[in-house]
mmCIF file of C-alpha atoms in Angstrom:
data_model
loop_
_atom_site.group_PDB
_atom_site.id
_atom_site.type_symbol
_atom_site.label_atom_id
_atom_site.label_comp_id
_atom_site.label_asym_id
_atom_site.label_seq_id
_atom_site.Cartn_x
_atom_site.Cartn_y
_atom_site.Cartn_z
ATOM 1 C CA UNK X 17 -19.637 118.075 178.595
ATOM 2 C CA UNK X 18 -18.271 115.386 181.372
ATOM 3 C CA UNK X 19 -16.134 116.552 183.861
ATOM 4 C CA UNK X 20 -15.198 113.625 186.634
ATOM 5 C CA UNK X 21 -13.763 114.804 189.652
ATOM 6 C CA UNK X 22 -11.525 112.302 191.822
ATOM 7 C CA UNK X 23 -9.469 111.457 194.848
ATOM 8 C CA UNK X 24 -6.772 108.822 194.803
ATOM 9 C CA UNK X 25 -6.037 108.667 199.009
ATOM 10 C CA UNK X 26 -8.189 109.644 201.589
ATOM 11 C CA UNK X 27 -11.199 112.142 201.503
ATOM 12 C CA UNK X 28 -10.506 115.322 200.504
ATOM 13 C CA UNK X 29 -14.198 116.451 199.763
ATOM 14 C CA UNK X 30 -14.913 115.153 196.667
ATOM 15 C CA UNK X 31 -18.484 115.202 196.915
ATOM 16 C CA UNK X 32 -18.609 118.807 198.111
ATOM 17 C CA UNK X 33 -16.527 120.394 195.973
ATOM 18 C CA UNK X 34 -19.051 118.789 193.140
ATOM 19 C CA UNK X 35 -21.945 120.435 194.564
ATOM 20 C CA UNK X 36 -19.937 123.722 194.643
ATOM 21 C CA UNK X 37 -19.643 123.400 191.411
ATOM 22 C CA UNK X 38 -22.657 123.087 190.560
ATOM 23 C CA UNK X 39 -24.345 125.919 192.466
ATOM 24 C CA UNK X 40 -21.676 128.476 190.787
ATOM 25 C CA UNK X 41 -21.968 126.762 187.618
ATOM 26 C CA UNK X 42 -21.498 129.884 185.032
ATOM 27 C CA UNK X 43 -24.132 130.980 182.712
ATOM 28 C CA UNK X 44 -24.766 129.405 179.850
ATOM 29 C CA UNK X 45 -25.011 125.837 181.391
ATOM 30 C CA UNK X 46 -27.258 123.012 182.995
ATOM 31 C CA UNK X 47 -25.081 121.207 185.169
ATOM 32 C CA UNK X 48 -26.313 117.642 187.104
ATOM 33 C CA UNK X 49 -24.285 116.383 189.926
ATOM 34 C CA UNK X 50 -24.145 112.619 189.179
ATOM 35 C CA UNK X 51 -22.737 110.679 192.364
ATOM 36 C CA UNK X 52 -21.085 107.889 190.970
ATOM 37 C CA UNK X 53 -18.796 107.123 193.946
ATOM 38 C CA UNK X 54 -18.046 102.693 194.079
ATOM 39 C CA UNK X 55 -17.749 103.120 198.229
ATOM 40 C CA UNK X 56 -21.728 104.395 198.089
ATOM 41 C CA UNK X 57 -23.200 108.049 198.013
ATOM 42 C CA UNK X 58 -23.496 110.870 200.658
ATOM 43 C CA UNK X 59 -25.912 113.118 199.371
ATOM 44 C CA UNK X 60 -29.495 111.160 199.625
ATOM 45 C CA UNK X 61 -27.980 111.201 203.665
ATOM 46 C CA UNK X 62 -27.112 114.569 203.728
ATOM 47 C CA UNK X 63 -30.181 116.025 202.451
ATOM 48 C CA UNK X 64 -33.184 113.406 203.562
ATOM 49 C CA UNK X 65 -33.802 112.587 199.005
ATOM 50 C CA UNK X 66 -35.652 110.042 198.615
ATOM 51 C CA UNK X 67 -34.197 106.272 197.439
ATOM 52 C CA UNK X 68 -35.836 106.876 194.194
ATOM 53 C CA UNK X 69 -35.122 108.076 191.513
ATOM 54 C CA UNK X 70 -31.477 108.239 191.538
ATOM 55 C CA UNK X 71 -28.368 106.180 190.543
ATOM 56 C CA UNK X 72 -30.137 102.563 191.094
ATOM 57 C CA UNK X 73 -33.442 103.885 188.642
ATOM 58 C CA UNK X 74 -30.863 104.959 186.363
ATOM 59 C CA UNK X 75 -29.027 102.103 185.625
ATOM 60 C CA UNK X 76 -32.041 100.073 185.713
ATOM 61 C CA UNK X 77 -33.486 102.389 183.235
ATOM 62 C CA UNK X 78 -30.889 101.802 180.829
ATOM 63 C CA UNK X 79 -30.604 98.272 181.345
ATOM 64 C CA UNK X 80 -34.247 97.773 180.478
ATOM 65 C CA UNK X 81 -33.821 100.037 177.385
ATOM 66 C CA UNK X 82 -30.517 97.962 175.765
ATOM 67 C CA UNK X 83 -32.407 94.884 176.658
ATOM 68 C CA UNK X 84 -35.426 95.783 174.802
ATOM 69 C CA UNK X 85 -33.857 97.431 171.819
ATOM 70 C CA UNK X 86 -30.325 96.070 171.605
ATOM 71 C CA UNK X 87 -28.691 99.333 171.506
ATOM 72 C CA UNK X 88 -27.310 102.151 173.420
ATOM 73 C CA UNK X 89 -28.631 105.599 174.041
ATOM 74 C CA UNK X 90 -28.604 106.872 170.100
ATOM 75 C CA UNK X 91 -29.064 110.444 170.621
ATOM 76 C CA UNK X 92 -27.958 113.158 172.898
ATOM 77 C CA UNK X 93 -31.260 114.755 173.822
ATOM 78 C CA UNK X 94 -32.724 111.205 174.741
ATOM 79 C CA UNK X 95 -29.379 110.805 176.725
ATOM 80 C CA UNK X 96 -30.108 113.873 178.185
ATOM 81 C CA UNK X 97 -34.005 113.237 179.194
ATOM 82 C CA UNK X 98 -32.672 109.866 180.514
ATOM 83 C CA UNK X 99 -30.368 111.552 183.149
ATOM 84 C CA UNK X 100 -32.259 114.153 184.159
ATOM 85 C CA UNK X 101 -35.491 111.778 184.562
ATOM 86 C CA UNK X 102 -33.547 110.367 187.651
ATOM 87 C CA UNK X 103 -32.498 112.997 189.217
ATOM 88 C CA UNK X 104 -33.826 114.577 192.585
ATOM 89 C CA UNK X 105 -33.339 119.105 193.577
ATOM 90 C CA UNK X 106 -31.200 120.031 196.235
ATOM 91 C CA UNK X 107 -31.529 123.255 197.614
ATOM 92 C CA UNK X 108 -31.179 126.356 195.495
ATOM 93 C CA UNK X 109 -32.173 123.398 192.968
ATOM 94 C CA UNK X 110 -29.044 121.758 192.245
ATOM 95 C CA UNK X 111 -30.316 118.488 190.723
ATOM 96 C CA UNK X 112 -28.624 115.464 191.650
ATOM 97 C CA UNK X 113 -28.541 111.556 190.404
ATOM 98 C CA UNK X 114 -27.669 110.353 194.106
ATOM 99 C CA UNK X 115 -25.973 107.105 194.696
ATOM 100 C CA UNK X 116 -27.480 104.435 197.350
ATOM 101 C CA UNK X 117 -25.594 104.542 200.533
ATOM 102 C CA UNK X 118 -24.750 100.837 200.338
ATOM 103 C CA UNK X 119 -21.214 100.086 198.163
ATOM 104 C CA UNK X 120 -22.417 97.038 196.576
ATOM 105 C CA UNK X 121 -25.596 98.496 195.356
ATOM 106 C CA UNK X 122 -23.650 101.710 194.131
ATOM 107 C CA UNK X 123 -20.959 98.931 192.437
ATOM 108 C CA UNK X 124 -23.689 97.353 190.799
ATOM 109 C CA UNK X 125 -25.452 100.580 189.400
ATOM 110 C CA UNK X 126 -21.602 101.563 188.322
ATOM 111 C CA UNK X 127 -21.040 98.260 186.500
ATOM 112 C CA UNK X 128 -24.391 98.354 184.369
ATOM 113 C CA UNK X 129 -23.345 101.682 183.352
ATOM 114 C CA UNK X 130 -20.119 100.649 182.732
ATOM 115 C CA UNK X 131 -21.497 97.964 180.468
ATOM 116 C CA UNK X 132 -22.833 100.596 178.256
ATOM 117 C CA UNK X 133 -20.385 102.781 178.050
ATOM 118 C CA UNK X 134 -16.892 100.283 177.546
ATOM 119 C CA UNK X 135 -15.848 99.021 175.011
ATOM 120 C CA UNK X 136 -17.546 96.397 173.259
ATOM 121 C CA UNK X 137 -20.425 97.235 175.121
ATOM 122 C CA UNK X 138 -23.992 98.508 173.329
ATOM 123 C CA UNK X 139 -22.552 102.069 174.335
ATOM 124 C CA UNK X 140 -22.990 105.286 174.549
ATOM 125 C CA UNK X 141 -24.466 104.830 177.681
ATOM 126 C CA UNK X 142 -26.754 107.205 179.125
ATOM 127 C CA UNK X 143 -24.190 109.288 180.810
ATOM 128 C CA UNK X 144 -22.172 109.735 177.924
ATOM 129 C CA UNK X 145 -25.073 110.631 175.039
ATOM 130 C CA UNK X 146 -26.503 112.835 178.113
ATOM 131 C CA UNK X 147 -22.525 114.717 178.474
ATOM 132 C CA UNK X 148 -22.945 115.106 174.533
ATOM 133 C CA UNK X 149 -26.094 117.055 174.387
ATOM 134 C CA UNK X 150 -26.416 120.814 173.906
ATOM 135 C CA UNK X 151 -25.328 123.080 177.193
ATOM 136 C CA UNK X 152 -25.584 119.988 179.456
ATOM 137 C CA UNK X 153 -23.006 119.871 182.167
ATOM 138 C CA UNK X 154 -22.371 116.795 183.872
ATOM 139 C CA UNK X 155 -20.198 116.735 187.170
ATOM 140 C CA UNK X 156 -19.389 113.121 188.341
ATOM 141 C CA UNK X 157 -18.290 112.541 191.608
ATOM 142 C CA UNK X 158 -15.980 109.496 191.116
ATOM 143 C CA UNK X 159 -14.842 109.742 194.957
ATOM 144 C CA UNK X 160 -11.564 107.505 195.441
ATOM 145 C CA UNK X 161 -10.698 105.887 192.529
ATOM 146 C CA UNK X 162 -7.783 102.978 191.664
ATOM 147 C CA UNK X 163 -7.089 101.107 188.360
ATOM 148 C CA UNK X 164 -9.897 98.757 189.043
ATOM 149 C CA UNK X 165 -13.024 101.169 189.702
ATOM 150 C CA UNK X 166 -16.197 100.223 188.086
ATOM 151 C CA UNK X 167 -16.065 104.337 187.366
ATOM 152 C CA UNK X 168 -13.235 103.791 184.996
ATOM 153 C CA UNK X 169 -14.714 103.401 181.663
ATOM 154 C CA UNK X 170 -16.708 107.106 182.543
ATOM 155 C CA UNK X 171 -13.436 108.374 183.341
ATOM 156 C CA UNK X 172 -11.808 107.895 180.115
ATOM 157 C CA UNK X 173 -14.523 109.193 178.794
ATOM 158 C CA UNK X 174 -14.941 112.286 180.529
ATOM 159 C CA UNK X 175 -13.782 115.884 178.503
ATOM 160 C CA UNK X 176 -11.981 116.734 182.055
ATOM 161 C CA UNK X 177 -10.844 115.129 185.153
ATOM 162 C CA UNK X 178 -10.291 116.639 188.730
ATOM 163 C CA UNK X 179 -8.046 114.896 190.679
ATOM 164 C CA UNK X 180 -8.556 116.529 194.244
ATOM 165 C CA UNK X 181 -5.595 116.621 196.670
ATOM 166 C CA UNK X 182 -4.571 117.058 200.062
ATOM 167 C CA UNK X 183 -1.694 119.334 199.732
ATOM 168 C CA UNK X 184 0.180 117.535 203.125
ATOM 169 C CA UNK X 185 3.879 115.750 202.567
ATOM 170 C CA UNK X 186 2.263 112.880 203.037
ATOM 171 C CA UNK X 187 -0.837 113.616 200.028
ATOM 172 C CA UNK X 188 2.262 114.573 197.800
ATOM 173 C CA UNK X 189 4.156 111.487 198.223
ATOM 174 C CA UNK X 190 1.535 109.399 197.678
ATOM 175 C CA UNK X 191 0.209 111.225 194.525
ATOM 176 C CA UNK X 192 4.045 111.536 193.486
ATOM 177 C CA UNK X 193 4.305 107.439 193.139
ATOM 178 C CA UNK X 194 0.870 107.350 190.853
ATOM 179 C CA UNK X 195 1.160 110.404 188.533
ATOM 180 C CA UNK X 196 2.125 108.540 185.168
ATOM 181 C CA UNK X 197 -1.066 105.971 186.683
ATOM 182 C CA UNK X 198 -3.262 108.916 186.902
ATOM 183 C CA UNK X 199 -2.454 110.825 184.074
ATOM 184 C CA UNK X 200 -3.342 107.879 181.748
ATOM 185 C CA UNK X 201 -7.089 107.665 182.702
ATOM 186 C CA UNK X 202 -8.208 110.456 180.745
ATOM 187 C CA UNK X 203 -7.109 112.487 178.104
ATOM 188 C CA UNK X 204 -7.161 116.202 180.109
ATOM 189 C CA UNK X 205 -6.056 115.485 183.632
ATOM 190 C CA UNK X 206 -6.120 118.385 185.846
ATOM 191 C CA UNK X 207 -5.190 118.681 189.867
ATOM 192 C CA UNK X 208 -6.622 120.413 192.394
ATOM 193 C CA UNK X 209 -4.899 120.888 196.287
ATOM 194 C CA UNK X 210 -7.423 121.620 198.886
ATOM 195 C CA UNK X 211 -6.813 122.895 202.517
ATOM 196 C CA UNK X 212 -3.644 123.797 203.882
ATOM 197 C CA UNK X 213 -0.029 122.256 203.414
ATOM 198 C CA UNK X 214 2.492 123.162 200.786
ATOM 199 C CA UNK X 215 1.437 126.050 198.438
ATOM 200 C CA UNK X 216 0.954 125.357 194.536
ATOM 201 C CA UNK X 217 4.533 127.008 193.650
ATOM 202 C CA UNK X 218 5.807 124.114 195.993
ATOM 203 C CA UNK X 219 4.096 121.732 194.593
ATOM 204 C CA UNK X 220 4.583 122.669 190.945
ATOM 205 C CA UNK X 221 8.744 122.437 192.053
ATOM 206 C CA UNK X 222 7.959 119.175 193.674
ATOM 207 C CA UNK X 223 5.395 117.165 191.424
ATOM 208 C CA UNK X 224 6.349 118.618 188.029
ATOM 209 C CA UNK X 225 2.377 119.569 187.828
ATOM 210 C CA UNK X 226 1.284 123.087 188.232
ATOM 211 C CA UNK X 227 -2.233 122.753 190.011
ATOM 212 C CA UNK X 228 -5.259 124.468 188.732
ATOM 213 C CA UNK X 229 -6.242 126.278 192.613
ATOM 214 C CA UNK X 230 -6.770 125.198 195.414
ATOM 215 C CA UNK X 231 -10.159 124.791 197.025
ATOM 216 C CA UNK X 232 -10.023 126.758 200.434
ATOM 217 C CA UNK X 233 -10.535 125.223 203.905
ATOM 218 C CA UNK X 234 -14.379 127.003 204.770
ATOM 219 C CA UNK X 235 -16.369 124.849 207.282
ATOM 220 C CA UNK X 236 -19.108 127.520 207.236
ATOM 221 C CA UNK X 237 -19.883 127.603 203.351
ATOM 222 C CA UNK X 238 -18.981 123.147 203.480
ATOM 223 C CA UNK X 239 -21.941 123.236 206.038
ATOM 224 C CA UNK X 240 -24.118 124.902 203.226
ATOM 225 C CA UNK X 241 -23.413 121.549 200.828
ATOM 226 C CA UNK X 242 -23.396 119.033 203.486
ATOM 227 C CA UNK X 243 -27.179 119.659 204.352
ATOM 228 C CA UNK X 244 -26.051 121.073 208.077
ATOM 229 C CA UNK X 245 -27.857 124.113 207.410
ATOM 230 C CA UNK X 246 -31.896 124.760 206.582
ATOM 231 C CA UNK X 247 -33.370 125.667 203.189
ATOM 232 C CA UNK X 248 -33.212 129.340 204.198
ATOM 233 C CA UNK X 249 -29.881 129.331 204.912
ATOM 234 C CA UNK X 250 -28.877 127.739 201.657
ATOM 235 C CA UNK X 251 -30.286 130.869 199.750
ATOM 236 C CA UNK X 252 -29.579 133.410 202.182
ATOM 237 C CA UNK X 253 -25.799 132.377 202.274
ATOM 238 C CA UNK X 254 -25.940 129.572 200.009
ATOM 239 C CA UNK X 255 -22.379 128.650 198.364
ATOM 240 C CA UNK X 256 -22.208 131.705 196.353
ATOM 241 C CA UNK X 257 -21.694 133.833 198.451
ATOM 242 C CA UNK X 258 -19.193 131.445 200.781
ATOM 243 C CA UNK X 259 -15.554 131.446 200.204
ATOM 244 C CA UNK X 260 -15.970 128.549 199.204
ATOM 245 C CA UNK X 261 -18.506 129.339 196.697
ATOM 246 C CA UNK X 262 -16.501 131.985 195.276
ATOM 247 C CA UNK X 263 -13.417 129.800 194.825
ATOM 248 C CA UNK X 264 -15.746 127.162 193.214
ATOM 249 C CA UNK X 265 -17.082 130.208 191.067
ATOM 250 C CA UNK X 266 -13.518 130.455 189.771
ATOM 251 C CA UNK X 267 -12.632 126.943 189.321
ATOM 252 C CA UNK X 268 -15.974 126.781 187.418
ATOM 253 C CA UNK X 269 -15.119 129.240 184.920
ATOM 254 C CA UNK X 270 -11.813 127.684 184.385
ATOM 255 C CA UNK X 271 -13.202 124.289 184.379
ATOM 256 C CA UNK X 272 -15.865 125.643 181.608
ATOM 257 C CA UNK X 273 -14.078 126.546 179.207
ATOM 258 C CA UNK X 274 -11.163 123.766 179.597
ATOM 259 C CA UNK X 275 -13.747 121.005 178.818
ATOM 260 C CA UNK X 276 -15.347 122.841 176.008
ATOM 261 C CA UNK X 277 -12.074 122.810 174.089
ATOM 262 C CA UNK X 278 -11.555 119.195 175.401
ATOM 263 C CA UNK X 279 -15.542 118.103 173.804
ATOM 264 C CA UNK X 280 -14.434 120.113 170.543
ATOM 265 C CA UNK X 281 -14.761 117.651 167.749
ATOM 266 C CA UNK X 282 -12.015 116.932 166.042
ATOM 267 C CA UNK X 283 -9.799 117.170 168.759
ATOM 268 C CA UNK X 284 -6.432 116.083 167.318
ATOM 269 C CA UNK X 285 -5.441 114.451 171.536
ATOM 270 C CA UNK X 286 -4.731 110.771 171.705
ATOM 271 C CA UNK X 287 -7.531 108.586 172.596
ATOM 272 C CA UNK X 288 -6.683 107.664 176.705
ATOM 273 C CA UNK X 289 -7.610 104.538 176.076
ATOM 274 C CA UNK X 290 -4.879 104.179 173.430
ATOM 275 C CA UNK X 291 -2.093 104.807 176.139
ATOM 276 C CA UNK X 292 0.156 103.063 177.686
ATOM 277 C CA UNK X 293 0.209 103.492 181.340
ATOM 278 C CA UNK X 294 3.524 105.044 182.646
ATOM 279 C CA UNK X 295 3.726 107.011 178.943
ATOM 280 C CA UNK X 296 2.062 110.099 180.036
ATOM 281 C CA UNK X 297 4.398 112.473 181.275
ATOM 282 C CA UNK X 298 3.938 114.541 184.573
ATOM 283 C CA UNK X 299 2.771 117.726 183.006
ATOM 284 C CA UNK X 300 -0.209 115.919 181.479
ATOM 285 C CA UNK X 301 -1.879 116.372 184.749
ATOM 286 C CA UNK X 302 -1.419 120.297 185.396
ATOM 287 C CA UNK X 303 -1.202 122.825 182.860
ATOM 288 C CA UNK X 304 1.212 126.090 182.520
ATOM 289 C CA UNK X 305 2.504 127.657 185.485
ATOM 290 C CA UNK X 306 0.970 131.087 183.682
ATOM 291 C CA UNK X 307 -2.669 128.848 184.356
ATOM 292 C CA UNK X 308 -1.920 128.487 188.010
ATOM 293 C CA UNK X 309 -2.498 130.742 190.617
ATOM 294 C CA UNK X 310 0.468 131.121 192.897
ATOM 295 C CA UNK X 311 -1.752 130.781 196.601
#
């Protein structure tokens, strides 16, 4: 499965709340942190990776392989392989497919990968065939994303997308204006408020979108997933055992078994890239107000 989690204004902590994720991913699952953000990646920075392998190898990787054999990635488990060849451990060995610091390199990786994946091209791309494969679990960090994002073509084809939120007047507003925009990039939006601000029965009144949760405001356990803390620390109070960990924990459950109905095949939900912008109505980015947790 492909779940692609996104910000539309600002940065609400995109990156981190991937990594959380990850680390409280439930059991069965394999999940890989892919950075995909166009504005250039955090996490080689944040945890001293190396430049290699990661996003750049990736993409070059595939490039090489639809040059020499004209095609796409054929088969899930060679998807799979594929990904995980270029990826690098975190801590508590989260694997990650980091993204080069520098936006135009990260652009270019994007727009190779794109290539494969959109339509017309030699697709599925790596990413996709990998998402396909088995108990694979592949969280993209998008970061912020508009119409024109080279990410695009992986979030319309992603089983789930996260749009992450500020939960402030001024978030709402701004989210308010772009809602039928949003909720056209992918066929199961869902939102996500972080920090403080309005709670998510005031923004279910306001929006017409019931959030998911909302990702709790914990410097201490963010420290754990921005690399400010050692090795050690990671497993002695790594982001399991955080509050944010065990909100993550939660949203990962949810998350779970959201995009496994989403991946079913079969799936009788219109194609996203079928819709018309503007058509989707507000609810397709929340879910039931039973679903949401009143916080």
């Amino acid at each position: 499965m492909m779940i692609a989690v996104v910000s539309v204004k600002g940065s609400p902590g995109v990156t981190t709340l991937c990594l959380a994720l990850a680390a409280c991913w439930p059991d069965p699952g394999a999940p890989i942190v892919v950075e995909a953000d166009p504005a250039g990646g955090d996490v080689a920075m944040r945890f001293g990776l190396a430049p290699s392998p990661g996003l750049l190898s990736l993409a070059a990787a595939a490039r090489g392989r639809a040059g020499t054999r004209g095609e796409g990635v054929a088969r899930p488990a060679e998807g799979a392989e594929l990904v995980w060849r270029h990826a690098q451990p975190l801590p508590g060995n989260v694997p990650v497919v980091a993204a080069p610091p520098d936006a135009g390199r990260a652009r270019g990786a994007l727009a190779v990968l794109a290539t494969l994946d959109g339509a017309g091209g030699l697709g599925p791309g790596p990413l996709r065939a990998a998402a396909a494969h088995p108990g694979a679990v592949q969280l993209v960090d998008c970061g912020r994303v508009d119409e024109g994002s080279p990410v695009m073509p992986l979030l319309r084809s992603a089983d789930v997308m996260v749009v992450l939120t500020g939960a402030g007047a001024d978030d709402l507003a701004h989210l308010a204006r772009r809602i039928p925009e949003i909720g056209a990039w992918s066929r199961d939006p869902v939102l996500l408020l972080t920090g403080g601000g309005h709670s998510i029965a005031a923004v279910a009144r306001e929006l017409g979108v019931t959030p998911l949760a909302r990702v709790p405001h914990d410097p201490r356990g963010a420290a754990v997933l921005t690399g400010h803390h050692s090795v050690l620390r990671w497993h002695r109070s790594g982001p399991g055992r955080s509050v944010l960990g065990q909100s993550a924990r939660e949203i990962a459950d949810a998350l779970a078994a959201r995009a496994a109905i989403a991946a079913t095949p079969g799936d009788a939900r219109p194609n996203p890239a079928s819709r018309r912008a503007g058509a989707t109505s507000n609810d397709s980015l929340g879910q039931s107000t039973t679903a949401g947790r009143a916080s």
